[in-house]
Tab-separated table of C-alpha atoms and ligand atoms in Angstrom:
chain	number	residue	atom	x	y	z
A	1	GLU	CA	5.476	10.734	-9.387
A	2	PRO	CA	6.314	10.101	-5.741
A	3	LEU	CA	4.877	6.922	-4.216
A	4	VAL	CA	4.588	8.411	-0.747
A	5	VAL	CA	4.184	12.080	0.162
A	6	MET	CA	4.356	13.350	3.729
A	7	LYS	CA	3.528	17.001	4.276
A	8	ASN	CA	4.248	18.630	7.585
A	9	VAL	CA	3.664	15.315	9.366
A	10	GLY	CA	3.705	15.230	13.138
A	11	LYS	CA	3.146	12.469	15.647
A	12	SER	CA	2.786	12.813	19.369
A	13	TYR	CA	2.436	10.147	22.009
A	14	GLY	CA	0.645	12.079	24.723
A	15	ASN	CA	2.942	15.029	25.292
A	16	VAL	CA	5.983	13.481	23.566
A	17	ASN	CA	6.439	14.921	20.079
A	18	ALA	CA	8.063	12.010	18.294
A	19	LEU	CA	7.852	13.708	14.864
A	20	GLN	CA	7.312	17.347	13.952
A	21	GLY	CA	6.880	19.062	10.585
A	22	VAL	CA	8.308	16.218	8.513
A	23	ASN	CA	8.176	16.659	4.728
A	24	LEU	CA	9.231	13.640	2.748
A	25	GLU	CA	8.692	12.186	-0.714
A	26	VAL	CA	9.576	8.622	-1.612
A	27	TYR	CA	10.204	8.098	-5.325
A	28	PRO	CA	10.378	4.880	-7.313
A	29	GLY	CA	13.916	3.946	-8.280
A	30	GLU	CA	15.387	5.809	-5.315
A	31	VAL	CA	16.836	4.794	-1.988
A	32	THR	CA	15.780	7.244	0.697
A	33	CYS	CA	18.170	6.883	3.623
A	34	VAL	CA	16.918	7.771	7.090
A	35	LEU	CA	19.639	8.440	9.634
A	36	GLY	CA	19.326	9.535	13.233
A	37	ASP	CA	20.190	8.636	16.814
A	38	ASN	CA	18.050	6.461	19.062
A	39	GLY	CA	14.869	8.280	19.952
A	40	ALA	CA	15.040	10.539	16.885
A	41	GLY	CA	11.730	9.248	15.486
A	42	LYS	CA	12.831	6.672	12.901
A	43	SER	CA	10.541	3.888	14.158
A	44	THR	CA	7.655	6.300	14.399
A	45	LEU	CA	8.210	7.320	10.768
A	46	ILE	CA	8.262	3.649	9.678
A	47	LYS	CA	5.129	2.844	11.648
A	48	ILE	CA	3.221	5.725	10.113
A	49	MET	CA	4.235	4.621	6.616
A	50	ALA	CA	3.329	0.995	7.360
A	51	GLY	CA	-0.104	2.009	8.637
A	52	LEU	CA	0.588	0.894	12.201
A	53	HIS	CA	0.367	4.395	13.664
A	54	GLU	CA	-1.857	7.318	12.914
A	55	HIS	CA	-0.052	10.596	12.289
A	56	THR	CA	-1.401	13.358	14.523
A	57	SER	CA	-0.863	16.322	12.199
A	58	GLY	CA	-0.096	17.098	8.571
A	59	SER	CA	-1.008	14.953	5.591
A	60	PHE	CA	0.129	11.579	4.340
A	61	GLU	CA	-0.508	10.405	0.770
A	62	VAL	CA	0.168	7.104	-0.928
A	63	ALA	CA	-0.129	6.941	-4.717
A	64	GLY	CA	-1.855	10.310	-4.725
A	65	VAL	CA	-4.540	9.352	-2.193
A	66	LYS	CA	-4.679	11.078	1.159
A	67	ARG	CA	-4.850	8.661	4.064
A	68	GLN	CA	-7.611	9.103	6.578
A	69	LEU	CA	-7.134	6.148	8.892
A	70	ALA	CA	-3.980	4.122	9.516
A	71	SER	CA	-4.366	0.459	8.515
A	72	PRO	CA	-1.608	-2.102	7.983
A	73	ARG	CA	-3.784	-3.992	5.516
A	74	ALA	CA	-4.490	-0.893	3.456
A	75	ALA	CA	-0.800	0.061	3.466
A	76	GLN	CA	0.092	-3.427	2.275
A	77	ALA	CA	-2.575	-3.352	-0.411
A	78	LEU	CA	-1.073	-0.083	-1.667
A	79	GLY	CA	2.310	-1.766	-1.920
A	80	ILE	CA	4.064	-0.588	1.231
A	81	ALA	CA	6.039	-3.422	2.795
A	82	THR	CA	8.268	-3.344	5.838
A	83	VAL	CA	11.162	-5.697	6.506
A	84	TYR	CA	11.827	-5.512	10.235
A	85	GLN	CA	14.995	-6.665	11.920
A	86	ASP	CA	13.410	-9.892	13.124
A	87	LEU	CA	12.613	-10.648	9.431
A	88	ALA	CA	9.525	-12.746	10.189
A	89	LEU	CA	11.234	-15.851	8.800
A	90	ALA	CA	10.689	-19.281	10.357
A	91	PRO	CA	14.193	-20.702	10.990
A	92	LEU	CA	13.235	-24.381	10.800
A	93	MET	CA	11.273	-24.013	7.587
A	94	SER	CA	12.830	-24.359	4.142
A	95	VAL	CA	13.747	-21.345	2.057
A	96	TRP	CA	10.899	-21.853	-0.392
A	97	ARG	CA	8.278	-22.404	2.320
A	98	ASN	CA	9.410	-19.210	3.992
A	99	PHE	CA	9.160	-17.428	0.689
A	100	PHE	CA	5.476	-18.412	0.428
A	101	MET	CA	4.603	-18.099	4.102
A	102	GLY	CA	2.450	-15.028	3.469
A	103	ASN	CA	0.517	-16.616	0.621
A	104	GLU	CA	-2.555	-17.734	2.601
A	105	ILE	CA	-2.809	-14.466	4.503
A	106	ARG	CA	-2.402	-12.565	1.278
A	107	LYS	CA	-4.971	-14.798	-0.425
A	108	GLY	CA	-2.592	-15.557	-3.278
A	109	PRO	CA	-3.445	-18.284	-5.805
A	110	PHE	CA	-3.209	-21.904	-4.720
A	111	LEU	CA	0.173	-23.306	-5.691
A	112	ASP	CA	1.471	-26.805	-5.155
A	113	SER	CA	4.850	-27.242	-3.536
A	114	ARG	CA	6.668	-27.808	-6.832
A	115	ALA	CA	5.337	-24.543	-8.206
A	116	MET	CA	6.257	-22.687	-4.996
A	117	ARG	CA	9.766	-24.057	-5.083
A	118	ARG	CA	10.178	-23.130	-8.739
A	119	ILE	CA	8.844	-19.596	-8.301
A	120	ALA	CA	10.951	-18.963	-5.198
A	121	ASP	CA	13.985	-20.168	-7.142
A	122	GLU	CA	13.181	-17.914	-10.124
A	123	GLU	CA	12.543	-14.864	-7.964
A	124	LEU	CA	15.746	-15.278	-5.979
A	125	GLN	CA	17.796	-15.897	-9.125
A	126	LYS	CA	16.251	-12.927	-10.888
A	127	MET	CA	17.588	-10.651	-8.195
A	128	GLY	CA	20.954	-12.386	-8.128
A	129	ILE	CA	20.522	-13.906	-4.665
A	130	GLN	CA	22.657	-17.005	-4.249
A	131	ILE	CA	21.107	-19.430	-1.795
A	132	GLY	CA	21.875	-22.846	-3.249
A	133	ASP	CA	19.547	-25.581	-2.006
A	134	LEU	CA	16.095	-24.092	-1.362
A	135	ASP	CA	15.119	-27.098	0.766
A	136	ARG	CA	17.556	-26.010	3.462
A	137	PRO	CA	16.101	-24.496	6.599
A	138	VAL	CA	16.409	-20.719	6.622
A	139	GLY	CA	18.001	-20.838	10.088
A	140	GLY	CA	21.240	-22.162	8.595
A	141	LEU	CA	21.712	-19.271	6.182
A	142	SER	CA	23.801	-16.165	6.700
A	143	GLY	CA	22.246	-12.959	8.002
A	144	GLY	CA	22.706	-11.320	4.614
A	145	GLN	CA	20.959	-14.151	2.775
A	146	LYS	CA	18.057	-13.983	5.227
A	147	GLN	CA	17.649	-10.243	4.684
A	148	CYS	CA	17.642	-10.759	0.931
A	149	ILE	CA	14.998	-13.508	1.154
A	150	ALA	CA	12.735	-11.297	3.259
A	151	ILE	CA	13.116	-8.423	0.782
A	152	ALA	CA	12.620	-10.648	-2.288
A	153	ARG	CA	9.452	-12.031	-0.703
A	154	ALA	CA	8.050	-8.557	-0.141
A	155	ILE	CA	8.788	-7.635	-3.762
A	156	TYR	CA	7.180	-10.816	-5.076
A	157	PHE	CA	4.050	-10.052	-3.056
A	158	GLY	CA	3.645	-6.680	-4.720
A	159	ALA	CA	5.715	-4.177	-2.735
A	160	LYS	CA	6.342	-0.867	-4.472
A	161	VAL	CA	7.907	0.727	-1.429
A	162	ILE	CA	10.068	-1.387	0.863
A	163	ILE	CA	10.964	-0.031	4.249
A	164	LEU	CA	14.132	-1.646	5.602
A	165	ASP	CA	14.656	-1.313	9.332
A	166	GLU	CA	18.439	-1.321	9.875
A	167	PRO	CA	19.032	-4.275	7.553
A	168	THR	CA	22.809	-4.194	7.975
A	169	ALA	CA	22.962	-3.414	11.709
A	170	ALA	CA	23.627	-6.994	12.787
A	171	LEU	CA	25.886	-7.910	9.855
A	172	GLY	CA	29.618	-7.923	9.223
A	173	VAL	CA	31.340	-6.232	6.309
A	174	LYS	CA	30.890	-9.055	3.808
A	175	GLN	CA	27.244	-9.777	4.625
A	176	SER	CA	26.471	-6.064	4.606
A	177	GLY	CA	27.899	-5.972	1.096
A	178	VAL	CA	25.499	-8.750	0.025
A	179	VAL	CA	22.515	-6.807	1.344
A	180	LEU	CA	23.663	-3.432	-0.025
A	181	LYS	CA	24.129	-4.921	-3.483
A	182	TYR	CA	20.642	-6.300	-3.285
A	183	ILE	CA	19.230	-2.941	-2.172
A	184	ALA	CA	20.863	-1.368	-5.232
A	185	LYS	CA	19.231	-4.022	-7.441
A	186	ALA	CA	15.806	-3.365	-5.961
A	187	ARG	CA	16.348	0.365	-6.494
A	188	ASP	CA	17.380	-0.172	-10.103
A	189	ALA	CA	14.333	-2.404	-10.630
A	190	GLY	CA	12.218	0.674	-9.814
A	191	LEU	CA	11.279	0.116	-6.200
A	192	GLY	CA	11.156	2.942	-3.727
A	193	VAL	CA	13.408	1.907	-0.842
A	194	VAL	CA	13.350	3.548	2.574
A	195	PHE	CA	16.619	2.539	4.220
A	196	ILE	CA	16.845	3.135	7.955
A	197	THR	CA	20.451	2.932	9.100
A	198	HIS	CA	22.959	4.199	11.627
A	199	ASN	CA	25.750	3.717	9.117
A	200	PRO	CA	26.456	6.764	6.885
A	201	HIS	CA	28.862	4.731	4.766
A	202	HIS	CA	26.186	2.142	3.966
A	203	ALA	CA	23.745	4.951	3.232
A	204	TYR	CA	26.165	6.613	0.837
A	205	LEU	CA	26.903	3.375	-1.031
A	206	VAL	CA	23.286	2.941	-2.181
A	207	GLY	CA	21.421	6.161	-1.379
A	208	ASN	CA	19.920	8.809	-3.641
A	209	HIS	CA	18.257	10.865	-0.934
A	210	PHE	CA	19.417	11.396	2.631
A	211	ILE	CA	17.500	12.616	5.623
A	212	ILE	CA	18.639	12.975	9.201
A	213	LEU	CA	16.110	13.018	12.017
A	214	LYS	CA	16.941	14.700	15.285
A	215	LEU	CA	14.387	14.868	18.097
A	216	GLY	CA	11.615	14.330	15.567
A	217	ARG	CA	12.684	17.006	13.081
A	218	LEU	CA	14.569	16.792	9.807
A	219	THR	CA	17.984	18.366	10.237
A	220	LEU	CA	19.234	17.282	6.813
A	221	ASP	CA	17.277	16.672	3.636
A	222	ALA	CA	19.578	16.358	0.649
A	223	HIS	CA	19.853	14.512	-2.617
A	224	ARG	CA	23.052	12.856	-3.635
A	225	ASP	CA	24.167	15.658	-5.960
A	226	GLU	CA	23.731	18.150	-3.121
A	227	LEU	CA	26.217	16.325	-0.914
A	228	THR	CA	29.532	17.837	-1.860
A	229	LEU	CA	32.537	19.170	-0.055
A	230	ASP	CA	33.246	21.825	-2.687
A	231	GLN	CA	30.630	24.345	-1.641
B	301	ADP	P1	13.930	5.890	16.962
B	301	ADP	O1	13.285	4.804	16.178
B	301	ADP	O2	14.655	6.875	16.099
B	301	ADP	O3	14.777	5.368	18.060
B	301	ADP	P2	11.248	6.372	18.019
B	301	ADP	O4	10.372	6.687	16.891
B	301	ADP	O5	11.200	4.993	18.584
B	301	ADP	O6	12.755	6.757	17.640
B	301	ADP	O7	10.951	7.368	19.231
B	301	ADP	C1	10.813	8.775	19.083
B	301	ADP	C2	10.366	9.376	20.414
B	301	ADP	O8	9.048	8.948	20.723
B	301	ADP	C3	11.229	8.967	21.596
B	301	ADP	O9	11.283	10.058	22.464
B	301	ADP	C4	10.443	7.821	22.210
B	301	ADP	O10	10.712	7.724	23.578
B	301	ADP	C5	9.029	8.251	21.954
B	301	ADP	N1	8.098	7.114	21.817
B	301	ADP	C6	8.161	6.154	20.872
B	301	ADP	N2	7.137	5.282	21.004
B	301	ADP	C7	6.392	5.735	22.053
B	301	ADP	C8	5.184	5.285	22.691
B	301	ADP	N3	4.535	4.203	22.265
B	301	ADP	N4	4.740	5.990	23.742
B	301	ADP	C9	5.379	7.092	24.171
B	301	ADP	N5	6.503	7.573	23.616
B	301	ADP	C10	7.012	6.908	22.581
B	302	ADP	P1	-4.316	-7.102	10.468
B	302	ADP	O1	-5.280	-8.240	10.402
B	302	ADP	O2	-4.139	-6.554	11.843
B	302	ADP	O3	-4.571	-6.023	9.443
B	302	ADP	P2	-2.393	-8.638	8.931
B	302	ADP	O4	-2.810	-10.037	9.231
B	302	ADP	O5	-2.820	-8.073	7.628
B	302	ADP	O6	-2.871	-7.695	10.146
B	302	ADP	O7	-0.817	-8.561	9.033
B	302	ADP	C1	-0.147	-7.675	9.880
B	302	ADP	C2	1.123	-7.242	9.225
B	302	ADP	O8	1.996	-8.336	9.033
B	302	ADP	C3	0.869	-6.618	7.877
B	302	ADP	O9	1.432	-5.320	7.868
B	302	ADP	C4	1.563	-7.504	6.879
B	302	ADP	O10	2.328	-6.723	5.976
B	302	ADP	C5	2.480	-8.345	7.695
B	302	ADP	N1	2.496	-9.735	7.202
B	302	ADP	C6	1.496	-10.621	7.294
B	302	ADP	N2	1.882	-11.799	6.791
B	302	ADP	C7	3.145	-11.662	6.377
B	302	ADP	C8	4.096	-12.535	5.791
B	302	ADP	N3	3.863	-13.787	5.549
B	302	ADP	N4	5.297	-12.023	5.490
B	302	ADP	C9	5.591	-10.776	5.747
B	302	ADP	N5	4.749	-9.900	6.328
B	302	ADP	C10	3.537	-10.352	6.636
C-alpha cells in the first residue's frame, strides 16, 4: 500500500503553474528520488506533501484518506516529516536535548534528562549513527552527523514518510556517504523516503524510484529495474 498518492496534482501561484499533472506514489521501504533544476517545482511538491501548501488541482491522499485542507499539523500526525536544509537543530544545545526539542510541541510523555539522554543514545545507536558524547553541542558535529540526527529525530517522533530536502548538497564525499548510508538504513527499516537531490549519483546509490521534474511536469518516472542501458 502506498503511503502517499498524488493523482494529477497541480499547483499554481497566481498564473505561475509550479506543478502540473503530477502522479506520484510513495511506498514504504522505498527511496523516491526527486531530481530537477531550480524552479522545476521540487519545493512546491515538498510543501504540498508537508501540508504547507494547498494543491490547486488533482487529488492528494495520505494513508488512503483524501486531503481536503492543507495542514502541517495534520500532515505530521499522519507521519509525514520534512528535514529541511537548515535542519532545525540548535547549535549550542547538546545532542540529546536537540533530539528531544520537539517533545513539548508534540506533547510527548514527560521524560527526565537521564531518560532523554538514554533514549537518544539508543535511537542513534540503533540506526548505526556514531556521535560519541551526546553532551556535546550539536554545532561542533559534522554536517553528515547533523543530518542523521535530524532524520533519527523525525523517525523517533513517528515519521512514516521522511522528506529530505537536498540532504547531501552542502556535504563533501565522505559526509555524503554517512548520510546516504543512513538513508539506506531508514529505507530498509520500512520508511518511505522522498529524497530531493541535484546529484544523480547520490540518487542512484540509494534510490528505488526516480522522478525528474521539469517546469512542473514529470519528464521521467522510472523504477530502478527500468533504468537500463540495454534497451
Ligand atoms: P524548485 O524547488 O524546483 O526550485 P519551486 O517549487 O520553488 O521549484 O518553484 C517552481 C515554480 O514556482 C518557479 O517558477 C517559482 O518561481 C514558482 N514559485 C514558487 N513559489 C512561489 C510563490 N510563493 N509565488 C509565486 N511563484 C512561486
Ligand atoms: P502550526 O501550529 O502552524 O500547525 P507547528 O507548531 O505544528 O505549526 O509546527 C510547524 C512545523 O514545524 C510542523 O510541520 C512540524 O513538523 C515542525 N516542527 C515543530 N517542532 C519541531 C521539532 N522540534 N523538530 C522538528 N520539526 C518540528
